[in-house]
């Protein structure tokens, strides 16, 4: 009888303890942080991807300016040479001899306008080829001398792109890169990059928009001088940054955060971008700009 009475008292106590334990390990709070961070990762990966016209695409433009094609051809031809059969490019350039500065305007279209993936972008750049004394020269190679450094600025950009889980409308773009060692086999790039856009993310049967701003700092990012063929798979280095977004939930489930603020790092290598955001790692394909 005593054992039955003890069991009768023990069962409610254990149930109460289990309820308290569940409340302390709040799954809603945990999922809120996880989902918001995953959305940030989707957005960042997309903004870095090469085929989306992301940061890697601009890094490839810098590196291609010092490519082998530049030995005999003017700078405007370099950015017009693509290996991708589904890429359309339009290039317009002008040169200011007083400052030794090129201005380049380009338009690119990748993929099927009615399909996925797809990207349509326009960019305006300015850049200078600097010799070993830090003085401008017109081309990457002038006479027997090649440039040692390229100063490259992203003045503005517009565009839109779509991937399987995300569509984006670009609202702002700027950046400043210094490429050194452009007279060697390996180009090193340091600089800053700013991008703002509105993303529509569709995952887990839910749709939300992320009106966001992204700041990136590139530290010793390296790639081989020459063709941009599969260049995103040959780039390595470190990127750090901040991501801020205002979230609007359109359909399906939501999470607690309506404003996302995250700091992060990205390790580039082997065609991948490994993002570390709030202690959680995400792997993205550097070409497609999609999380794996």
PDB file of C-alpha atoms in Angstrom:
ATOM      1  CA  UNK A   1       0.000   0.000   0.000  1.00  0.00           C
ATOM      2  CA  UNK A   2       2.810   2.402   0.871  1.00  0.00           C
ATOM      3  CA  UNK A   3       4.545   1.730  -2.463  1.00  0.00           C
ATOM      4  CA  UNK A   4       1.309   2.386  -4.381  1.00  0.00           C
ATOM      5  CA  UNK A   5       0.785   5.639  -2.467  1.00  0.00           C
ATOM      6  CA  UNK A   6       4.376   6.707  -3.216  1.00  0.00           C
ATOM      7  CA  UNK A   7       3.950   5.976  -6.903  1.00  0.00           C
ATOM      8  CA  UNK A   8       0.692   7.912  -6.900  1.00  0.00           C
ATOM      9  CA  UNK A   9       2.518  10.950  -5.498  1.00  0.00           C
ATOM     10  CA  UNK A  10       5.638  10.520  -7.621  1.00  0.00           C
ATOM     11  CA  UNK A  11       3.982  10.517 -11.036  1.00  0.00           C
ATOM     12  CA  UNK A  12       2.490  14.030 -10.763  1.00  0.00           C
ATOM     13  CA  UNK A  13       5.803  15.332  -9.443  1.00  0.00           C
ATOM     14  CA  UNK A  14       7.707  13.881 -12.386  1.00  0.00           C
ATOM     15  CA  UNK A  15       5.169  15.352 -14.822  1.00  0.00           C
ATOM     16  CA  UNK A  16       5.587  18.767 -13.220  1.00  0.00           C
ATOM     17  CA  UNK A  17       9.362  18.538 -13.470  1.00  0.00           C
ATOM     18  CA  UNK A  18       9.106  17.564 -17.140  1.00  0.00           C
ATOM     19  CA  UNK A  19       6.860  20.561 -17.833  1.00  0.00           C
ATOM     20  CA  UNK A  20       9.315  22.931 -16.161  1.00  0.00           C
ATOM     21  CA  UNK A  21      12.194  21.415 -18.136  1.00  0.00           C
ATOM     22  CA  UNK A  22      10.330  21.926 -21.404  1.00  0.00           C
ATOM     23  CA  UNK A  23       9.579  25.524 -20.527  1.00  0.00           C
ATOM     24  CA  UNK A  24      13.219  26.227 -19.683  1.00  0.00           C
ATOM     25  CA  UNK A  25      14.395  24.696 -22.979  1.00  0.00           C
ATOM     26  CA  UNK A  26      12.138  26.966 -25.024  1.00  0.00           C
ATOM     27  CA  UNK A  27      11.912  25.496 -28.540  1.00  0.00           C
ATOM     28  CA  UNK A  28      10.222  28.610 -29.901  1.00  0.00           C
ATOM     29  CA  UNK A  29      13.083  30.858 -28.845  1.00  0.00           C
ATOM     30  CA  UNK A  30      15.639  28.412 -30.227  1.00  0.00           C
ATOM     31  CA  UNK A  31      13.851  28.107 -33.570  1.00  0.00           C
ATOM     32  CA  UNK A  32      13.376  31.875 -33.807  1.00  0.00           C
ATOM     33  CA  UNK A  33      17.120  32.474 -33.671  1.00  0.00           C
ATOM     34  CA  UNK A  34      17.867  29.559 -35.991  1.00  0.00           C
ATOM     35  CA  UNK A  35      15.389  30.546 -38.718  1.00  0.00           C
ATOM     36  CA  UNK A  36      16.374  34.211 -38.727  1.00  0.00           C
ATOM     37  CA  UNK A  37      20.023  33.224 -38.956  1.00  0.00           C
ATOM     38  CA  UNK A  38      19.274  30.797 -41.792  1.00  0.00           C
ATOM     39  CA  UNK A  39      17.479  33.557 -43.673  1.00  0.00           C
ATOM     40  CA  UNK A  40      20.496  35.813 -43.198  1.00  0.00           C
ATOM     41  CA  UNK A  41      22.718  33.014 -44.530  1.00  0.00           C
ATOM     42  CA  UNK A  42      20.489  32.554 -47.612  1.00  0.00           C
ATOM     43  CA  UNK A  43      20.635  36.281 -48.308  1.00  0.00           C
ATOM     44  CA  UNK A  44      24.396  36.630 -47.764  1.00  0.00           C
ATOM     45  CA  UNK A  45      25.204  33.596 -49.905  1.00  0.00           C
ATOM     46  CA  UNK A  46      23.092  35.016 -52.723  1.00  0.00           C
ATOM     47  CA  UNK A  47      24.813  38.405 -52.503  1.00  0.00           C
ATOM     48  CA  UNK A  48      28.252  36.780 -52.744  1.00  0.00           C
ATOM     49  CA  UNK A  49      27.533  34.296 -55.558  1.00  0.00           C
ATOM     50  CA  UNK A  50      29.216  34.770 -58.937  1.00  0.00           C
ATOM     51  CA  UNK A  51      26.347  33.884 -61.272  1.00  0.00           C
ATOM     52  CA  UNK A  52      24.022  36.249 -59.378  1.00  0.00           C
ATOM     53  CA  UNK A  53      26.221  39.245 -60.131  1.00  0.00           C
ATOM     54  CA  UNK A  54      27.344  39.135 -56.505  1.00  0.00           C
ATOM     55  CA  UNK A  55      30.643  40.096 -54.940  1.00  0.00           C
ATOM     56  CA  UNK A  56      32.495  37.166 -56.506  1.00  0.00           C
ATOM     57  CA  UNK A  57      31.445  38.379 -59.943  1.00  0.00           C
ATOM     58  CA  UNK A  58      33.061  41.742 -59.241  1.00  0.00           C
ATOM     59  CA  UNK A  59      36.210  40.069 -57.880  1.00  0.00           C
ATOM     60  CA  UNK A  60      36.389  38.097 -61.127  1.00  0.00           C
ATOM     61  CA  UNK A  61      36.165  41.352 -63.099  1.00  0.00           C
ATOM     62  CA  UNK A  62      39.138  42.747 -61.185  1.00  0.00           C
ATOM     63  CA  UNK A  63      41.212  39.622 -61.722  1.00  0.00           C
ATOM     64  CA  UNK A  64      40.297  39.368 -65.393  1.00  0.00           C
ATOM     65  CA  UNK A  65      41.592  42.882 -65.993  1.00  0.00           C
ATOM     66  CA  UNK A  66      45.033  41.428 -65.297  1.00  0.00           C
ATOM     67  CA  UNK A  67      44.416  38.348 -67.430  1.00  0.00           C
ATOM     68  CA  UNK A  68      46.492  37.061 -70.324  1.00  0.00           C
ATOM     69  CA  UNK A  69      43.959  38.524 -72.767  1.00  0.00           C
ATOM     70  CA  UNK A  70      45.037  41.945 -71.606  1.00  0.00           C
ATOM     71  CA  UNK A  71      48.475  41.546 -73.102  1.00  0.00           C
ATOM     72  CA  UNK A  72      47.311  42.429 -76.605  1.00  0.00           C
ATOM     73  CA  UNK A  73      43.781  43.722 -76.209  1.00  0.00           C
ATOM     74  CA  UNK A  74      42.347  46.914 -74.744  1.00  0.00           C
ATOM     75  CA  UNK A  75      40.725  46.805 -71.340  1.00  0.00           C
ATOM     76  CA  UNK A  76      37.162  46.889 -72.608  1.00  0.00           C
ATOM     77  CA  UNK A  77      37.641  43.538 -74.366  1.00  0.00           C
ATOM     78  CA  UNK A  78      38.789  41.784 -71.211  1.00  0.00           C
ATOM     79  CA  UNK A  79      35.451  42.049 -69.436  1.00  0.00           C
ATOM     80  CA  UNK A  80      33.580  41.015 -72.560  1.00  0.00           C
ATOM     81  CA  UNK A  81      35.186  37.570 -72.838  1.00  0.00           C
ATOM     82  CA  UNK A  82      33.081  34.894 -71.171  1.00  0.00           C
ATOM     83  CA  UNK A  83      33.264  31.150 -71.201  1.00  0.00           C
ATOM     84  CA  UNK A  84      29.632  30.729 -70.138  1.00  0.00           C
ATOM     85  CA  UNK A  85      27.434  30.057 -73.205  1.00  0.00           C
ATOM     86  CA  UNK A  86      24.356  31.463 -71.447  1.00  0.00           C
ATOM     87  CA  UNK A  87      25.920  34.853 -70.739  1.00  0.00           C
ATOM     88  CA  UNK A  88      25.201  38.003 -72.728  1.00  0.00           C
ATOM     89  CA  UNK A  89      27.431  41.001 -72.064  1.00  0.00           C
ATOM     90  CA  UNK A  90      27.455  44.592 -73.270  1.00  0.00           C
ATOM     91  CA  UNK A  91      30.486  46.750 -72.499  1.00  0.00           C
ATOM     92  CA  UNK A  92      31.072  50.487 -72.899  1.00  0.00           C
ATOM     93  CA  UNK A  93      34.295  52.189 -71.781  1.00  0.00           C
ATOM     94  CA  UNK A  94      35.980  55.552 -71.775  1.00  0.00           C
ATOM     95  CA  UNK A  95      39.442  56.656 -70.682  1.00  0.00           C
ATOM     96  CA  UNK A  96      40.510  59.904 -69.006  1.00  0.00           C
ATOM     97  CA  UNK A  97      44.214  60.470 -69.802  1.00  0.00           C
ATOM     98  CA  UNK A  98      44.402  63.339 -67.314  1.00  0.00           C
ATOM     99  CA  UNK A  99      43.765  60.995 -64.384  1.00  0.00           C
ATOM    100  CA  UNK A 100      44.695  57.671 -65.964  1.00  0.00           C
ATOM    101  CA  UNK A 101      41.241  56.341 -65.078  1.00  0.00           C
ATOM    102  CA  UNK A 102      38.965  54.036 -67.028  1.00  0.00           C
ATOM    103  CA  UNK A 103      35.177  54.213 -66.649  1.00  0.00           C
ATOM    104  CA  UNK A 104      33.353  51.043 -67.631  1.00  0.00           C
ATOM    105  CA  UNK A 105      29.628  50.381 -67.899  1.00  0.00           C
ATOM    106  CA  UNK A 106      28.447  46.833 -68.433  1.00  0.00           C
ATOM    107  CA  UNK A 107      25.241  44.865 -68.703  1.00  0.00           C
ATOM    108  CA  UNK A 108      25.026  41.120 -68.213  1.00  0.00           C
ATOM    109  CA  UNK A 109      22.273  38.562 -68.542  1.00  0.00           C
ATOM    110  CA  UNK A 110      22.707  34.989 -67.425  1.00  0.00           C
ATOM    111  CA  UNK A 111      20.225  32.171 -67.813  1.00  0.00           C
ATOM    112  CA  UNK A 112      16.677  32.020 -69.163  1.00  0.00           C
ATOM    113  CA  UNK A 113      14.524  35.095 -68.364  1.00  0.00           C
ATOM    114  CA  UNK A 114      11.599  32.744 -67.780  1.00  0.00           C
ATOM    115  CA  UNK A 115      13.561  30.199 -65.782  1.00  0.00           C
ATOM    116  CA  UNK A 116      15.694  29.612 -62.704  1.00  0.00           C
ATOM    117  CA  UNK A 117      18.480  30.515 -62.174  1.00  0.00           C
ATOM    118  CA  UNK A 118      18.450  33.894 -63.866  1.00  0.00           C
ATOM    119  CA  UNK A 119      20.294  37.189 -63.421  1.00  0.00           C
ATOM    120  CA  UNK A 120      20.190  40.547 -65.166  1.00  0.00           C
ATOM    121  CA  UNK A 121      22.645  43.174 -63.950  1.00  0.00           C
ATOM    122  CA  UNK A 122      24.268  46.486 -64.839  1.00  0.00           C
ATOM    123  CA  UNK A 123      27.425  47.905 -63.274  1.00  0.00           C
ATOM    124  CA  UNK A 124      29.525  51.054 -63.484  1.00  0.00           C
ATOM    125  CA  UNK A 125      33.208  50.761 -62.550  1.00  0.00           C
ATOM    126  CA  UNK A 126      36.218  53.021 -62.487  1.00  0.00           C
ATOM    127  CA  UNK A 127      39.742  51.616 -62.357  1.00  0.00           C
ATOM    128  CA  UNK A 128      43.397  52.438 -62.811  1.00  0.00           C
ATOM    129  CA  UNK A 129      46.394  50.332 -63.779  1.00  0.00           C
ATOM    130  CA  UNK A 130      49.368  51.418 -61.650  1.00  0.00           C
ATOM    131  CA  UNK A 131      52.997  50.701 -62.483  1.00  0.00           C
ATOM    132  CA  UNK A 132      55.705  49.688 -60.013  1.00  0.00           C
ATOM    133  CA  UNK A 133      56.075  53.341 -58.971  1.00  0.00           C
ATOM    134  CA  UNK A 134      52.354  53.692 -58.280  1.00  0.00           C
ATOM    135  CA  UNK A 135      51.753  55.845 -61.359  1.00  0.00           C
ATOM    136  CA  UNK A 136      48.831  55.239 -63.780  1.00  0.00           C
ATOM    137  CA  UNK A 137      49.402  53.581 -67.114  1.00  0.00           C
ATOM    138  CA  UNK A 138      46.728  53.101 -69.768  1.00  0.00           C
ATOM    139  CA  UNK A 139      46.707  49.322 -70.069  1.00  0.00           C
ATOM    140  CA  UNK A 140      47.710  46.340 -67.988  1.00  0.00           C
ATOM    141  CA  UNK A 141      50.784  46.089 -70.216  1.00  0.00           C
ATOM    142  CA  UNK A 142      52.435  49.112 -71.798  1.00  0.00           C
ATOM    143  CA  UNK A 143      55.567  48.304 -73.780  1.00  0.00           C
ATOM    144  CA  UNK A 144      57.545  45.801 -71.760  1.00  0.00           C
ATOM    145  CA  UNK A 145      56.083  46.888 -68.421  1.00  0.00           C
ATOM    146  CA  UNK A 146      53.049  45.315 -66.782  1.00  0.00           C
ATOM    147  CA  UNK A 147      51.011  47.006 -64.087  1.00  0.00           C
ATOM    148  CA  UNK A 148      51.718  46.007 -60.494  1.00  0.00           C
ATOM    149  CA  UNK A 149      48.433  47.198 -58.950  1.00  0.00           C
ATOM    150  CA  UNK A 150      44.840  47.799 -60.008  1.00  0.00           C
ATOM    151  CA  UNK A 151      42.672  50.321 -58.158  1.00  0.00           C
ATOM    152  CA  UNK A 152      39.059  49.344 -58.764  1.00  0.00           C
ATOM    153  CA  UNK A 153      35.848  51.076 -57.652  1.00  0.00           C
ATOM    154  CA  UNK A 154      32.245  50.000 -58.004  1.00  0.00           C
ATOM    155  CA  UNK A 155      30.387  53.248 -58.605  1.00  0.00           C
ATOM    156  CA  UNK A 156      26.845  51.894 -58.845  1.00  0.00           C
ATOM    157  CA  UNK A 157      24.817  48.899 -59.886  1.00  0.00           C
ATOM    158  CA  UNK A 158      21.312  47.693 -60.558  1.00  0.00           C
ATOM    159  CA  UNK A 159      19.858  44.271 -61.197  1.00  0.00           C
ATOM    160  CA  UNK A 160      17.670  41.369 -60.294  1.00  0.00           C
ATOM    161  CA  UNK A 161      18.249  37.648 -59.939  1.00  0.00           C
ATOM    162  CA  UNK A 162      16.431  34.442 -59.045  1.00  0.00           C
ATOM    163  CA  UNK A 163      17.580  31.178 -57.522  1.00  0.00           C
ATOM    164  CA  UNK A 164      15.568  28.181 -56.322  1.00  0.00           C
ATOM    165  CA  UNK A 165      14.733  29.693 -52.938  1.00  0.00           C
ATOM    166  CA  UNK A 166      15.310  33.410 -53.379  1.00  0.00           C
ATOM    167  CA  UNK A 167      14.608  36.326 -55.699  1.00  0.00           C
ATOM    168  CA  UNK A 168      16.335  39.694 -55.323  1.00  0.00           C
ATOM    169  CA  UNK A 169      15.911  43.286 -56.427  1.00  0.00           C
ATOM    170  CA  UNK A 170      19.143  45.228 -55.968  1.00  0.00           C
ATOM    171  CA  UNK A 171      18.705  48.738 -54.511  1.00  0.00           C
ATOM    172  CA  UNK A 172      22.281  49.909 -53.928  1.00  0.00           C
ATOM    173  CA  UNK A 173      25.859  48.886 -54.697  1.00  0.00           C
ATOM    174  CA  UNK A 174      29.334  50.330 -54.133  1.00  0.00           C
ATOM    175  CA  UNK A 175      32.819  49.099 -53.365  1.00  0.00           C
ATOM    176  CA  UNK A 176      36.529  49.773 -53.445  1.00  0.00           C
ATOM    177  CA  UNK A 177      39.189  47.146 -54.144  1.00  0.00           C
ATOM    178  CA  UNK A 178      42.971  47.205 -54.391  1.00  0.00           C
ATOM    179  CA  UNK A 179      44.457  44.325 -56.357  1.00  0.00           C
ATOM    180  CA  UNK A 180      48.171  43.738 -55.890  1.00  0.00           C
ATOM    181  CA  UNK A 181      50.533  41.295 -57.543  1.00  0.00           C
ATOM    182  CA  UNK A 182      48.749  41.727 -60.873  1.00  0.00           C
ATOM    183  CA  UNK A 183      52.134  41.192 -62.535  1.00  0.00           C
ATOM    184  CA  UNK A 184      52.373  37.723 -60.959  1.00  0.00           C
ATOM    185  CA  UNK A 185      50.429  34.487 -61.284  1.00  0.00           C
ATOM    186  CA  UNK A 186      48.407  35.146 -58.128  1.00  0.00           C
ATOM    187  CA  UNK A 187      46.380  38.324 -57.610  1.00  0.00           C
ATOM    188  CA  UNK A 188      45.606  39.494 -54.044  1.00  0.00           C
ATOM    189  CA  UNK A 189      42.563  41.670 -53.387  1.00  0.00           C
ATOM    190  CA  UNK A 190      41.719  43.747 -50.325  1.00  0.00           C
ATOM    191  CA  UNK A 191      38.809  46.118 -50.005  1.00  0.00           C
ATOM    192  CA  UNK A 192      35.263  46.897 -48.955  1.00  0.00           C
ATOM    193  CA  UNK A 193      31.877  46.217 -50.528  1.00  0.00           C
ATOM    194  CA  UNK A 194      28.380  47.524 -49.778  1.00  0.00           C
ATOM    195  CA  UNK A 195      25.149  46.098 -51.118  1.00  0.00           C
ATOM    196  CA  UNK A 196      21.480  46.754 -50.335  1.00  0.00           C
ATOM    197  CA  UNK A 197      18.569  44.813 -51.771  1.00  0.00           C
ATOM    198  CA  UNK A 198      15.139  43.336 -51.147  1.00  0.00           C
ATOM    199  CA  UNK A 199      15.081  39.539 -51.084  1.00  0.00           C
ATOM    200  CA  UNK A 200      12.013  37.328 -51.203  1.00  0.00           C
ATOM    201  CA  UNK A 201      12.843  34.013 -49.547  1.00  0.00           C
ATOM    202  CA  UNK A 202      10.651  30.928 -49.936  1.00  0.00           C
ATOM    203  CA  UNK A 203      11.479  27.947 -47.724  1.00  0.00           C
ATOM    204  CA  UNK A 204       9.542  25.618 -45.411  1.00  0.00           C
ATOM    205  CA  UNK A 205       6.246  26.562 -47.116  1.00  0.00           C
ATOM    206  CA  UNK A 206       6.694  30.158 -45.941  1.00  0.00           C
ATOM    207  CA  UNK A 207       7.415  33.401 -47.794  1.00  0.00           C
ATOM    208  CA  UNK A 208       9.062  36.514 -46.338  1.00  0.00           C
ATOM    209  CA  UNK A 209      10.879  39.587 -47.646  1.00  0.00           C
ATOM    210  CA  UNK A 210      14.216  40.800 -46.290  1.00  0.00           C
ATOM    211  CA  UNK A 211      14.908  44.480 -46.931  1.00  0.00           C
ATOM    212  CA  UNK A 212      18.584  44.406 -46.084  1.00  0.00           C
ATOM    213  CA  UNK A 213      21.991  46.053 -46.111  1.00  0.00           C
ATOM    214  CA  UNK A 214      25.252  44.129 -46.349  1.00  0.00           C
ATOM    215  CA  UNK A 215      28.777  45.364 -45.607  1.00  0.00           C
ATOM    216  CA  UNK A 216      31.761  43.192 -46.514  1.00  0.00           C
ATOM    217  CA  UNK A 217      35.500  43.526 -45.890  1.00  0.00           C
ATOM    218  CA  UNK A 218      37.803  41.395 -48.059  1.00  0.00           C
ATOM    219  CA  UNK A 219      41.137  40.418 -46.540  1.00  0.00           C
ATOM    220  CA  UNK A 220      43.831  38.907 -48.753  1.00  0.00           C
ATOM    221  CA  UNK A 221      41.407  37.253 -51.137  1.00  0.00           C
ATOM    222  CA  UNK A 222      43.437  35.565 -53.866  1.00  0.00           C
ATOM    223  CA  UNK A 223      42.799  34.166 -57.313  1.00  0.00           C
ATOM    224  CA  UNK A 224      44.941  33.119 -60.279  1.00  0.00           C
ATOM    225  CA  UNK A 225      45.528  35.753 -62.932  1.00  0.00           C
ATOM    226  CA  UNK A 226      44.015  34.864 -66.281  1.00  0.00           C
ATOM    227  CA  UNK A 227      40.716  33.476 -67.532  1.00  0.00           C
ATOM    228  CA  UNK A 228      37.571  33.801 -65.427  1.00  0.00           C
ATOM    229  CA  UNK A 229      36.656  30.212 -66.371  1.00  0.00           C
ATOM    230  CA  UNK A 230      35.563  28.577 -63.083  1.00  0.00           C
ATOM    231  CA  UNK A 231      37.383  31.352 -61.243  1.00  0.00           C
ATOM    232  CA  UNK A 232      34.917  31.139 -58.351  1.00  0.00           C
ATOM    233  CA  UNK A 233      36.305  27.654 -57.674  1.00  0.00           C
ATOM    234  CA  UNK A 234      39.869  28.977 -57.494  1.00  0.00           C
ATOM    235  CA  UNK A 235      39.376  31.972 -55.187  1.00  0.00           C
ATOM    236  CA  UNK A 236      40.464  31.771 -51.548  1.00  0.00           C
ATOM    237  CA  UNK A 237      40.621  34.150 -48.615  1.00  0.00           C
ATOM    238  CA  UNK A 238      38.611  35.676 -45.790  1.00  0.00           C
ATOM    239  CA  UNK A 239      35.607  37.984 -45.733  1.00  0.00           C
ATOM    240  CA  UNK A 240      34.011  39.583 -42.681  1.00  0.00           C
ATOM    241  CA  UNK A 241      30.864  41.620 -42.533  1.00  0.00           C
ATOM    242  CA  UNK A 242      27.588  42.758 -41.050  1.00  0.00           C
ATOM    243  CA  UNK A 243      24.033  42.072 -42.188  1.00  0.00           C
ATOM    244  CA  UNK A 244      20.930  44.043 -41.207  1.00  0.00           C
ATOM    245  CA  UNK A 245      17.435  43.273 -42.490  1.00  0.00           C
ATOM    246  CA  UNK A 246      13.839  44.263 -41.884  1.00  0.00           C
ATOM    247  CA  UNK A 247      11.652  41.174 -42.204  1.00  0.00           C
ATOM    248  CA  UNK A 248       8.090  41.140 -43.536  1.00  0.00           C
ATOM    249  CA  UNK A 249       6.226  37.832 -43.358  1.00  0.00           C
ATOM    250  CA  UNK A 250       3.942  37.263 -46.340  1.00  0.00           C
ATOM    251  CA  UNK A 251       2.749  33.699 -45.993  1.00  0.00           C
ATOM    252  CA  UNK A 252       3.133  30.727 -43.696  1.00  0.00           C
ATOM    253  CA  UNK A 253       4.938  30.523 -40.390  1.00  0.00           C
ATOM    254  CA  UNK A 254       6.949  33.371 -38.915  1.00  0.00           C
ATOM    255  CA  UNK A 255       9.639  33.812 -36.289  1.00  0.00           C
ATOM    256  CA  UNK A 256      10.071  36.304 -33.471  1.00  0.00           C
ATOM    257  CA  UNK A 257      12.623  38.637 -35.045  1.00  0.00           C
ATOM    258  CA  UNK A 258      11.341  41.368 -37.366  1.00  0.00           C
ATOM    259  CA  UNK A 259      14.784  42.993 -37.528  1.00  0.00           C
ATOM    260  CA  UNK A 260      17.848  40.820 -38.105  1.00  0.00           C
ATOM    261  CA  UNK A 261      21.312  42.029 -37.099  1.00  0.00           C
ATOM    262  CA  UNK A 262      24.202  39.653 -37.587  1.00  0.00           C
ATOM    263  CA  UNK A 263      27.995  39.805 -37.796  1.00  0.00           C
ATOM    264  CA  UNK A 264      29.678  37.017 -39.702  1.00  0.00           C
ATOM    265  CA  UNK A 265      32.829  35.687 -41.348  1.00  0.00           C
ATOM    266  CA  UNK A 266      33.225  33.823 -44.636  1.00  0.00           C
ATOM    267  CA  UNK A 267      36.080  31.514 -45.607  1.00  0.00           C
ATOM    268  CA  UNK A 268      36.458  31.143 -49.362  1.00  0.00           C
ATOM    269  CA  UNK A 269      38.032  28.094 -50.945  1.00  0.00           C
ATOM    270  CA  UNK A 270      37.399  25.111 -53.196  1.00  0.00           C
ATOM    271  CA  UNK A 271      34.422  26.783 -54.821  1.00  0.00           C
ATOM    272  CA  UNK A 272      32.663  27.161 -51.483  1.00  0.00           C
ATOM    273  CA  UNK A 273      31.849  29.950 -49.065  1.00  0.00           C
ATOM    274  CA  UNK A 274      31.758  28.754 -45.463  1.00  0.00           C
ATOM    275  CA  UNK A 275      29.720  31.226 -43.447  1.00  0.00           C
ATOM    276  CA  UNK A 276      29.932  31.454 -39.685  1.00  0.00           C
ATOM    277  CA  UNK A 277      26.984  33.416 -38.297  1.00  0.00           C
ATOM    278  CA  UNK A 278      26.306  33.538 -34.567  1.00  0.00           C
ATOM    279  CA  UNK A 279      28.392  30.401 -34.063  1.00  0.00           C
ATOM    280  CA  UNK A 280      26.529  28.400 -36.703  1.00  0.00           C
ATOM    281  CA  UNK A 281      28.193  27.292 -39.952  1.00  0.00           C
ATOM    282  CA  UNK A 282      26.565  27.297 -43.381  1.00  0.00           C
ATOM    283  CA  UNK A 283      28.065  26.030 -46.623  1.00  0.00           C
ATOM    284  CA  UNK A 284      27.280  27.851 -49.870  1.00  0.00           C
ATOM    285  CA  UNK A 285      28.257  27.285 -53.472  1.00  0.00           C
ATOM    286  CA  UNK A 286      30.292  30.290 -54.570  1.00  0.00           C
ATOM    287  CA  UNK A 287      29.192  30.014 -58.185  1.00  0.00           C
ATOM    288  CA  UNK A 288      25.413  29.688 -57.755  1.00  0.00           C
ATOM    289  CA  UNK A 289      25.173  31.654 -54.499  1.00  0.00           C
ATOM    290  CA  UNK A 290      22.957  28.997 -52.911  1.00  0.00           C
ATOM    291  CA  UNK A 291      23.231  27.252 -49.566  1.00  0.00           C
ATOM    292  CA  UNK A 292      23.995  23.548 -49.772  1.00  0.00           C
TER     293      UNK A 292
END
